[in-house]
Each structure stands twice: as structure tokens, then as C-alpha cells.
Coordinates of C-alpha atoms in Angstrom, one line a residue:
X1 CA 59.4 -19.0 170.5
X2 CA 59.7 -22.0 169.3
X3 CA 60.9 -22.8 165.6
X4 CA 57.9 -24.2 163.2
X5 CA 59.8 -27.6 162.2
X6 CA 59.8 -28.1 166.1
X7 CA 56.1 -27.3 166.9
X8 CA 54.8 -30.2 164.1
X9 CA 55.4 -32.6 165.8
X10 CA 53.4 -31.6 168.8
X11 CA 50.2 -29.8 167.0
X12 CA 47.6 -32.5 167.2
X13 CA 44.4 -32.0 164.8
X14 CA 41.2 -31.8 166.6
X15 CA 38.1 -30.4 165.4
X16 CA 37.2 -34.1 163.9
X17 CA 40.0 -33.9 161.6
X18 CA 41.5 -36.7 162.4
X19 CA 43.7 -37.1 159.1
X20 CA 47.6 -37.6 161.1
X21 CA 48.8 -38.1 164.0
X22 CA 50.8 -35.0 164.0
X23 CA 50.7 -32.4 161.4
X24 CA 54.6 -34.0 160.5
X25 CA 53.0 -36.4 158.5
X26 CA 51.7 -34.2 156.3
X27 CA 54.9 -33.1 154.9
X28 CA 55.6 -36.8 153.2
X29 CA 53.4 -36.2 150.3
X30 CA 49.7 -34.7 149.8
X31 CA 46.7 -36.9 151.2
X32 CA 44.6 -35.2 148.8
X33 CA 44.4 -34.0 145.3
X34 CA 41.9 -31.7 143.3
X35 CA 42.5 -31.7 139.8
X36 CA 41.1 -29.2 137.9
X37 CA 40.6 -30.6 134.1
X38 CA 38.2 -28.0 133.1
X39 CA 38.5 -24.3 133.8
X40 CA 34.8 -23.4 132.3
X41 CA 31.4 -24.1 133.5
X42 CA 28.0 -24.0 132.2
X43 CA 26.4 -21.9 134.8
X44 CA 26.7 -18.9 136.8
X45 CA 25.9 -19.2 139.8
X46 CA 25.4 -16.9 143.0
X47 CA 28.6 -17.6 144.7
X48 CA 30.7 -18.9 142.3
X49 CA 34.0 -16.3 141.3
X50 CA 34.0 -17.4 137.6
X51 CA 33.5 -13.5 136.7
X52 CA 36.5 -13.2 138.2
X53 CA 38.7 -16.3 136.7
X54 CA 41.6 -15.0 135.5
X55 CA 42.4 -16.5 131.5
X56 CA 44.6 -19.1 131.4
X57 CA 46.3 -20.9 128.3
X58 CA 43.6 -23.7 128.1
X59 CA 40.3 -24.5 129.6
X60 CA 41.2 -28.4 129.5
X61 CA 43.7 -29.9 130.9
X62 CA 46.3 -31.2 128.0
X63 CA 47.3 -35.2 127.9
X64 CA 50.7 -34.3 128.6
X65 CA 50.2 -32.8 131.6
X66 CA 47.6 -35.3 133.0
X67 CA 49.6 -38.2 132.5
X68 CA 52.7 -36.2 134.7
X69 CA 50.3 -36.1 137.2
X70 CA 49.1 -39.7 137.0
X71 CA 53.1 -41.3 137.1
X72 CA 54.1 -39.2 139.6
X73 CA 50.8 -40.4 142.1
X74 CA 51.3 -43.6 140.8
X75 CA 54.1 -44.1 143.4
X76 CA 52.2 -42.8 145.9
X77 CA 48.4 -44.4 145.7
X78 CA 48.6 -46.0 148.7
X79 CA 49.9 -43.0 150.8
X80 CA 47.1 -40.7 148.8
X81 CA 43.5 -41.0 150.5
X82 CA 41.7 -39.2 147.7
X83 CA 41.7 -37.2 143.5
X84 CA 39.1 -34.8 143.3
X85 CA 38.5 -34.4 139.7
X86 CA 37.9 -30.8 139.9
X87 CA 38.6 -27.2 141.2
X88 CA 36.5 -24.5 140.2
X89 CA 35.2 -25.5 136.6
X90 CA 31.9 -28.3 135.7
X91 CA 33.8 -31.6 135.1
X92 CA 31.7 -33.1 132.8
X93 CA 32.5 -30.7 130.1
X94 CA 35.7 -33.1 130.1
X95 CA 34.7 -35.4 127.5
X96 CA 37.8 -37.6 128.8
X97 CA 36.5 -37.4 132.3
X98 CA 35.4 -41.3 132.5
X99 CA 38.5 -42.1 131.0
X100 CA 40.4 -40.3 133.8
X101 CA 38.6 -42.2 136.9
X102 CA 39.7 -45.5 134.7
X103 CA 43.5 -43.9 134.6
X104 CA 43.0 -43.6 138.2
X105 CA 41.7 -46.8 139.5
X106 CA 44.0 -48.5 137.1
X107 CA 47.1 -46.5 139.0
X108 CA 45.8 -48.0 142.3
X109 CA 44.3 -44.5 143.3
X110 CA 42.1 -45.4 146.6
X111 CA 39.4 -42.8 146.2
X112 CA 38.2 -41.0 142.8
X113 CA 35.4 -38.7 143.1
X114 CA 34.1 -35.5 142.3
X115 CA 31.4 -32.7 142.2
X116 CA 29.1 -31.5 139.5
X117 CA 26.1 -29.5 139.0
X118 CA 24.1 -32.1 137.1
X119 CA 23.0 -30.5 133.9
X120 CA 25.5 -32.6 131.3
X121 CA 25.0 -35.8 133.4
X122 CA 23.2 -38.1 130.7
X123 CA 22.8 -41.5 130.9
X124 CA 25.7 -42.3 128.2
X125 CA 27.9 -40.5 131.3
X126 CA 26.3 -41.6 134.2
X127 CA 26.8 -45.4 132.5
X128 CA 30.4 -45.0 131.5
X129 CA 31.6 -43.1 134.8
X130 CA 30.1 -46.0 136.6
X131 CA 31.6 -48.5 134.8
X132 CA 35.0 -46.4 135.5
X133 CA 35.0 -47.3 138.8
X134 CA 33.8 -44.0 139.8
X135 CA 33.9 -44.2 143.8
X136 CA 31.6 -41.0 144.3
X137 CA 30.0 -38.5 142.7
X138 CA 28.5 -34.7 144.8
X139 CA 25.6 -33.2 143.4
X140 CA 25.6 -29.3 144.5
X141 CA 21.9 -28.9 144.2
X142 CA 20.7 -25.3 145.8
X143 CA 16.7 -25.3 145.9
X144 CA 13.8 -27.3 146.6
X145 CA 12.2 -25.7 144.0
X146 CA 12.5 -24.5 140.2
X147 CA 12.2 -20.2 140.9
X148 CA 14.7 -21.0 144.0
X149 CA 17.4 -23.3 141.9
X150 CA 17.5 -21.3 138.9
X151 CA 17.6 -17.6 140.7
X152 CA 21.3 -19.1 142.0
X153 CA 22.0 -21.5 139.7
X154 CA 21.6 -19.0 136.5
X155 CA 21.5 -20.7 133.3
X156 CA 20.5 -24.8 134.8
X157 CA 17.4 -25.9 134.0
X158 CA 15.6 -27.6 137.8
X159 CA 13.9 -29.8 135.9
X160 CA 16.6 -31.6 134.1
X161 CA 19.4 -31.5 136.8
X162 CA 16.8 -33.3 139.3
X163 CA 16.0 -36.1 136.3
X164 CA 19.6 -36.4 135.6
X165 CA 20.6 -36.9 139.6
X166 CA 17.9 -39.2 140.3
X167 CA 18.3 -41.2 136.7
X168 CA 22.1 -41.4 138.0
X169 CA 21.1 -42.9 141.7
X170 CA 18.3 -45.5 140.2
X171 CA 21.0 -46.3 137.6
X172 CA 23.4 -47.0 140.3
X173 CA 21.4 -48.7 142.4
X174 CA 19.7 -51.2 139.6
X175 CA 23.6 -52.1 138.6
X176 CA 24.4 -52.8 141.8
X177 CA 27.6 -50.2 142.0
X178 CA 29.8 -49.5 145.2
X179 CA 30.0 -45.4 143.7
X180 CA 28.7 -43.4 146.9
X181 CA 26.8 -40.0 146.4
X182 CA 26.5 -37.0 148.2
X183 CA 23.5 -34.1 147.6
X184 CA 24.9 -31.0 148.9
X185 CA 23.0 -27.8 149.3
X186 CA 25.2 -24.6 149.4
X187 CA 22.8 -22.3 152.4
X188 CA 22.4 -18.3 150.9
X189 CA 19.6 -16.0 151.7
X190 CA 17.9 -16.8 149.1
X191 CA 17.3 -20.5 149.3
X192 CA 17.7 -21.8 153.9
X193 CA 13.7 -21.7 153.7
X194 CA 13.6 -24.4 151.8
X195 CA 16.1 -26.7 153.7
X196 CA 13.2 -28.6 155.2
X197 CA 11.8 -29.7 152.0
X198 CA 15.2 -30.3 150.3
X199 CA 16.1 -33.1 153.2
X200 CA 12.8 -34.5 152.5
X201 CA 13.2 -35.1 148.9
X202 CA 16.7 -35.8 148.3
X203 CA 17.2 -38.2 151.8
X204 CA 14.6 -41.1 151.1
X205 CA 16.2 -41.4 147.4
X206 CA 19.8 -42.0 148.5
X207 CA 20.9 -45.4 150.7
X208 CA 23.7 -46.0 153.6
X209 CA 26.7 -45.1 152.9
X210 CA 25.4 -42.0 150.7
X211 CA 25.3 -38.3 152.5
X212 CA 22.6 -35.1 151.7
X213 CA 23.6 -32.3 153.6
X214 CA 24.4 -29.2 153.2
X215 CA 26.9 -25.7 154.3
X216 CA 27.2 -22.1 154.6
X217 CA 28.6 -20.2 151.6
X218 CA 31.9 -18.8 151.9
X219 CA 33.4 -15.7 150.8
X220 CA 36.5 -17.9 149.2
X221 CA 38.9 -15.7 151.5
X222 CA 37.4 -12.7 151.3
X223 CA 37.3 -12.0 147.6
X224 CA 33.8 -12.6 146.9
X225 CA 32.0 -9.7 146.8
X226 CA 28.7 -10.2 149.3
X227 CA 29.9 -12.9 151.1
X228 CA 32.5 -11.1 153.0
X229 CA 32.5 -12.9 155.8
X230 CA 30.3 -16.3 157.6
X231 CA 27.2 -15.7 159.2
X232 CA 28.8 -15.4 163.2
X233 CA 26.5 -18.0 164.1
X234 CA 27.9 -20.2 162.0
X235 CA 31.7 -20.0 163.1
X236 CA 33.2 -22.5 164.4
X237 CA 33.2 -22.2 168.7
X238 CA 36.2 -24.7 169.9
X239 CA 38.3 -24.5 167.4
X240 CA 40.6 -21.4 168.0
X241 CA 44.0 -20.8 167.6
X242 CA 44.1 -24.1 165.1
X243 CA 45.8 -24.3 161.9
X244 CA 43.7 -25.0 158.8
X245 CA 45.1 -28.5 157.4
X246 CA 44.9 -27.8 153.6
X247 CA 48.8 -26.7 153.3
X248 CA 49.2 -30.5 155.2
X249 CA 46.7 -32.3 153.2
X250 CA 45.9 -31.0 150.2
X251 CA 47.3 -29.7 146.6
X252 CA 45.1 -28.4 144.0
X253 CA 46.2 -28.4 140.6
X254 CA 45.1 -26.0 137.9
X255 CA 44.3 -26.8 134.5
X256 CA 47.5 -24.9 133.9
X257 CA 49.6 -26.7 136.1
X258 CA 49.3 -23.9 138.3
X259 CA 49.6 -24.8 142.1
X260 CA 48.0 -22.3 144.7
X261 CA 47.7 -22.1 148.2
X262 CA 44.4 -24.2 148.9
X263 CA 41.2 -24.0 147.3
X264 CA 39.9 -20.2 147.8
X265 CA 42.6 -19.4 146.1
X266 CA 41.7 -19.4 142.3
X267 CA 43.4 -16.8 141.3
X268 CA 46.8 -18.3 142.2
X269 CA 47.4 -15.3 144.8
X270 CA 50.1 -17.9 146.6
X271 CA 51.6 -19.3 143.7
X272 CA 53.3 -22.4 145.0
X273 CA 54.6 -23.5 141.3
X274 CA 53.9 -25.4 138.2
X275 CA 53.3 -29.6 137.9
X276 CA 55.1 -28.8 134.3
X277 CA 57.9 -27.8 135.3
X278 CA 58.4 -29.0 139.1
X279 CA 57.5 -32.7 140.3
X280 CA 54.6 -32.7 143.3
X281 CA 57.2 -33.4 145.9
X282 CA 59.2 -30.4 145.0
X283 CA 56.3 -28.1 145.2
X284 CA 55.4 -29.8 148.3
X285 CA 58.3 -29.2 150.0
X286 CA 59.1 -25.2 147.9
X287 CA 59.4 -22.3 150.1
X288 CA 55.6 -21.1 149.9
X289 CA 54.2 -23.7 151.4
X290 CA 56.9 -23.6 154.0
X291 CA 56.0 -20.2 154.9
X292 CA 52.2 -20.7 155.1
X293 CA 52.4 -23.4 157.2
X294 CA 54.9 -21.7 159.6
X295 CA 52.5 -18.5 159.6
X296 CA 49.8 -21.0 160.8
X297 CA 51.2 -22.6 163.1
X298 CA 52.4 -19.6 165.0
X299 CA 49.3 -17.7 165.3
X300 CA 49.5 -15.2 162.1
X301 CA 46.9 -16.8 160.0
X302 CA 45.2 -13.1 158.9
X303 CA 48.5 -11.9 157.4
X304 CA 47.8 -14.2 155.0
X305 CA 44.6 -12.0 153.5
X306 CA 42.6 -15.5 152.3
X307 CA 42.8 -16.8 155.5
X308 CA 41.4 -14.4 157.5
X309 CA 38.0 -15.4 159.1
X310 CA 38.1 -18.3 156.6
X311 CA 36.4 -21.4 158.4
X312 CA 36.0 -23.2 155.5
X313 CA 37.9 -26.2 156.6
X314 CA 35.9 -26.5 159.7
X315 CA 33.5 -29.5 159.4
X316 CA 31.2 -27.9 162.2
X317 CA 29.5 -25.5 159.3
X318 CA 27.7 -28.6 158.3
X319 CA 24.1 -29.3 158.5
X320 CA 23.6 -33.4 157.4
X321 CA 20.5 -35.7 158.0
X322 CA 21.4 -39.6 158.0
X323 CA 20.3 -41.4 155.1
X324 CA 19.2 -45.0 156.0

């Protein structure tokens, strides 16, 4: 068989992932980063594991430890294709956030985004995180209606995320900002009847460039309990026998420091290291990482555990209207 090191350079990415070449590329440095700044949220939602988060030494990020992470991409902003600011917690419980996406853009970071559910997203915020230089903002918005939104988004109020989504986009659009946005809809039982209805109001609001669509919940590898698996007939059909690209692509970073696996894993199963006391390239390169990627590549993918019928990488899953 042969050795991983030697199959890199001849796995192509298909699937529309089109991110290298060859999956050697992705052992330079990451392409993408999620920061998570804030492990807490103001909502408890459906299929979210925040029951489950495991307590850490902070919910927010310290200074100390951002700035770490903003030298050391510094170097790199023109390699790096993206900085999600967030993981698994609401980001705009950050008060800093807006000062963050200025940190960013001032480093030369290409692409600053992230994904919120809405409910803290005043105008004071929507103004100052526009002014940032925010390039895009994802609201996960789960209903057409109020009794739909609130039975999985427990503790939002429908009204006021809708007002504080749509005051965003008109603000945007009156300003005359470059920011894109995405609507996203995360499809459960309880909610893929409305679909219809929640392309027809979100779509005519948003202009090119912007994206409303929307994806099958996830089990986040199999340690949600209800979602054990995808729906079958939402699985990917062409796609088998190829490696996931997150240990290529992307690190997430806890508000720890902590570094997992990929982004199901919030409980740090596959603990790759810590941005405190490693640099990103040296946890890039560490012996975990190495392993996953050599279990992908040659077929054992479910000895993993969080792997295991995880599709979550495939873009197929996704259900999207144009906007014109």
C-alpha cells in the first residue's frame, strides 16, 4: 500500500471542492479559520450540543490570546482564504466582536465573516460591524413562522430576529456596503414544511451576490442524541471513498486555545493542541493531524468514531434558490 505522504500528491478534490490542486497544499498552512471568541449562547436550540459543552476556563476569548492568533495570521493573510469569527457559541455576545473584524482587515485578512442567530443584532452593531469591514454576515433563521422558530430556536423571540435581520440588510443596502449575507435555514422535522414560504420571504429581500438556502441537520459525528445519522436521501451519491478536507483546510480554535479535530468536534475528542502554548504551524503539522489525515486517505475514516457517516462537508446536502 502505498505510504500517505505519497498518495497527497495524487488525491484530487472533487465533489465541487475545488480548494487545491492536490490535497499537498494543504499542509502549508490552514485556508480557513473558525475562531471561537464566545463559548455561550443565548438560545437553545434543537440541534445545538450546548447541554453537552464541556466547562472551559473562560467563555471569552482573552486579549492575549487573540492577539497570538492575529500575529501569527498576519504572515499568512494572503495564503488564508477566510476567519470565521465563531465555533459553537452566539458571537455577538463579544462586545469586542466589531473590533476584531477591524483587527482583521487591518492584518490584511482576505475574508472576515460569521454566523449569528440575530437576537443581539441592534442597529448600534449592525452600524459598527459594517463599518469594520465586515465581509459577510449568516443568519441561521429556522421557520417561516413564529410557533415554528421558537419551538427550535428556544428562548429567540421571531419577531425581533426577523426586524433585526432585515434592519441589518436595508442598513446595508442604504450605505452602500460590499458585506454579503447569507439566510440559512437548518431542515428538522419540525420546520421542511415551511421551506416554501421561507424562500419566498427571505430571497426577494437579499441582492446578487447574497445566498438564502438552507441544509440537513447533522448529528455533529454522532454525538447528538436524535440526529444519529442524515436522512439516506440526503447522502451524498458520487462522492465515495473521498477524504473530508477539513484536516486540509481548516483549524478551529476554542476560546481556550483548544484545537480539535474539525468542527463536530466540540468536546475536543481529537485534541490537536493549544494556540497558547504551540504556534498554528506546529499544530498543523503535530502528530494528530497527521494521523487523521493518513486514516482518511487510506479508507478508515469510521475508526475515527466522529467521522463515521458524517457528510457534513459535502456541499450536495444543500438546498439554495438564486437571489437576483
Amino acid at each position: 500500500m502505498k505510504q500517505p505522504e505519497t498518495m497527497l500528491s495524487q488525491k484530487k478534490m472533487k465533489c465541487g471542492q475545488g480548494i487545491f490542486d492536490d490535497l499537498s497544499q494543504g499542509l502549508y498552512f490552514p485556508k480557513f479559520f473558525e475562531v471561537e471568541t464566545v463559548n455561550a449562547c443565548n438560545a437553545r436550540c434543537l440541534m445545538c450540543t450546548i447541554n453537552d459543552w464541556s466547562k472551559r476556563q473562560s467563555v471569552v476569548m482573552d486579549s492575549g490570546l487573540w492577539h497570538k492568533f492575529l500575529e501569527e495570521i498576519r504572515e499568512y493573510s494572503q495564503w488564508v482564504d477566510k476567519v470565521n469569527l465563531c465555533r459553537d457559541g452566539e458571537p455577538l455576545l463579544d462586545k469586542d466582536l466589531a473590533s476584531k473584524v477591524k483587527n482583521l482587515k487591518a492584518a490584511n485578512v482576505q475574508y472576515v465573516t460569521f454566523s449569528t442567530n440575530g437576537s443581539l443584532l441592534d442597529q448600534e452593531k449592525s452600524r459598527s460591524l459594517l463599518e469594520a469591514g465586515l465581509d459577510d454576515i449568516m443568519f441561521s433563521i429556522d421557520g417561516a413562522t413564529k410557533q415554528t422558530f421558537e419551538k427550535i430556536r428556544i428562548g429567540l423571540n421571531f419577531e425581533a430576529v426577523v426586524e433585526n435581520c432585515t434592519n441589518f440588510i436595508r442598513m446595508r443596502d442604504a450605505g452602500g456596503y460590499e458585506t454579503t449575507i447569507r439566510v440559512r435555514m437548518v431542515l428538522l422535522d419540525e420546520n421542511s414544511h415551511e421551506l416554501d414560504a421561507w424562500f419566498d420571504f427571505w430571497r426577494p429581500l437579499l441582492r446578487a451576490g447574497d445566498r438564502v438556502y438552507a441544509k440537513p441537520a447533522h448529528s455533529w459525528g454522532n454525538q447528538l442524541a436524535g440526529h444519529e445519522k442524515m436522512a439516506e436521501s440526503v447522502r451524498p451519491k458520487d462522492c465515495s471513498g473521498q477524504p473530508c478536507i477539513s484536516p486540509w483546510s481548516t483549524m478551529i480554535i476554542k476560546v481556550n486555545g483548544d484545537v480539535p479535530m474539525c468542527p463536530v468536534d466540540f468536546q475536543c475528542r481529537f485534541f490537536m493542541g493549544n494556540l497558547r502554548n504551540s504556534s498554528i504551524k506546529e499544530i498543523w503539522h503535530c502528530d494528530g493531524f497527521e494521523k487523521v489525515r493518513a486514516k482518511l486517505l487510506t479508507g478508515q475514516r469510521d475508526e475515527l468514531g466522529l467521522c463515521k457517516d458524517c457528510y457534513l462537508w459535502d456541499r450536495s446536502t444543500i438546498i439554495e434558490q438564486e437571489v437576483l
